């Protein structure tokens, strides 16, 4: 019912759901970005016929008149290329020899090329670690004593074919650094669990992000790695391609509804253009326990986007699809603060996000809440009305006059 | 009913210079006492009011626990005051000796006395002020209780840091701080002694009959409670269930939803008490002058409903909603508690107040647990909806009470003028 976009801590009123606006925008949107209720989803691990197996996962979500291609890979740093086309017959062609060469441009192509309505990419470049033991200021930058970051380009990953689950349309990329002198990841890993959806729904696992057929979900989980500090905070650096010269925009939605993510009233979005367009959506919360919950929730702070220089690890599949583009922008996600729950509790950290095209799904008040409110506000009014009528029209029971004797 | 009005009038009637009528009670006095010492005079009543308020100050300054009912008379009140003194001292000793079980035992003893003292306070108030400034008295009692809470919140932390600066281990500091706090319990005991003396003196001077001022609690009286009284109980329970647990869980709500800092969230959380401290006497006076208690209770409950809806469904500055909550909370206390005195005969008053306190505390205990469970699984919005449902139940009970009162021709909603007329007509 009520999802509000407003400056932080403003006096603004809650705007009603923009259903009219939404329908107007939908009718004016390009075909590939209009959104579909259900899609046929297929997961395909594209093998490299020569050499050692490299992970290349192609998720193809086919709708009635559009297709979404998600190409996930751990070739280099973990990355995803997102392509939306306006036909249900578009296909992806992979040229492995080109992809594995020093100049991978042209190694990934979506056919027919003129059907591409939107395309962008996300690259998870580095994992930072800070020791926040002596940091009392929560907004300090950096949030603690920095350790040398882990560059995710130099990690070794499992074979995703092993963890592919067609029933839930999910698979997991699990990796650890190739060079690990202190053995921090001897029993630990960083996992990227990718899940696609054929329809709308909401998982039971917190933060219970509402997904549609136009989105896929990524869950990043750091499990078992030995932290280098006493109270280590982790930060994930994400790079993305901007549409045009500007960086994508970050938006924070403040809403009244925290039914599905208790005590989290905010929804963050990364938008690659004006809606409908590609988007990334997440709740600014991470969890330090597997089952999640209010007592194990960590705040997740996002930094503003900044244009990057070339020092960031490059992803071959991004270069394969987009050529040698330079308008990368990067942002950081910092999990936790020095006080409260943290990674140190159970050596577990998980954070989820949605990646999709079209209009980001928005939470609405559940029917239970609406029902209770209707009864709570209606019942006293009805009783007053009924009782008042009865008193006015019913028999007189008591006279205000007292008997003389 | 007639003799109770007679004795109430005798106790509370103004002196000859205020109404121009001689009261038989005043003529029976052997000599004319100074106004402050004459139990039938307003000034004396105000002195007693002051003592009653400080009786409550100490209770709320040390926060109260569930009740244990005993016989109430002057001696009973003194015994309960002793209980809270002993309880607080044992609590402090538990801190000094670093024995958690001793602290728990101390709180248990404190609780035995504390809640019963609250009932005694209410009963004293009705006994002395019925038909006169009763609403103002309840307002002032609440006010002093909230002042006690505020003083506790602000002073104890500062006191702890001062004691710590003198150099002692953590638990010893805590124990010493609590022992200093026990001074207010001694204050309560002194007030109880003074009140008992003044009450006995008033009985002697005004020939108030024994056993008719609600001093004995009999649980069998519960079956005699009328429908309006049960509705008042429901209003009380459902209303407070939506206020106290909310304040308990409110700090994180304001931090997360509205982005307040921790100190600002603490400040806004306490604004309910800060507002009720000055506003309760004012509202009490207002309800005294205008009567129509049910209408005021209705206003208070509707305002609380509006306040919770603002907090749940909008992102407006929460100061508005919390100020509304503070005002309505004060108004309700001034208008609701005196209604019990109008529907219950005096010999059952202690039982009625005791029962009301008892189920209120039971409701608070249960709802605190439920509130915690809801918060962990469904979040703050659902918790607010739960509170709104509770206030709505309370509103339903108020509406029923109004209708039942109208249908039965009860006196709960009389204006002050009508009550005066009743009193005058009874005296003729």
XYZ file of C-alpha atoms in Angstrom, chain A residues 45 47 53 55 158-165 171-172:
14
model
C 26.485 -24.572 -17.652
C 31.578 -26.140 -20.709
C 36.785 -26.476 -16.613
C 32.517 -21.830 -14.713
C 34.346 -25.125 -7.446
C 32.620 -26.662 -10.444
C 29.101 -25.213 -10.507
C 27.748 -28.281 -12.292
C 28.046 -30.147 -8.983
C 25.807 -27.703 -7.124
C 23.280 -27.145 -9.910
C 19.731 -27.765 -8.620
C 23.577 -23.085 -8.157
C 26.515 -21.967 -6.028
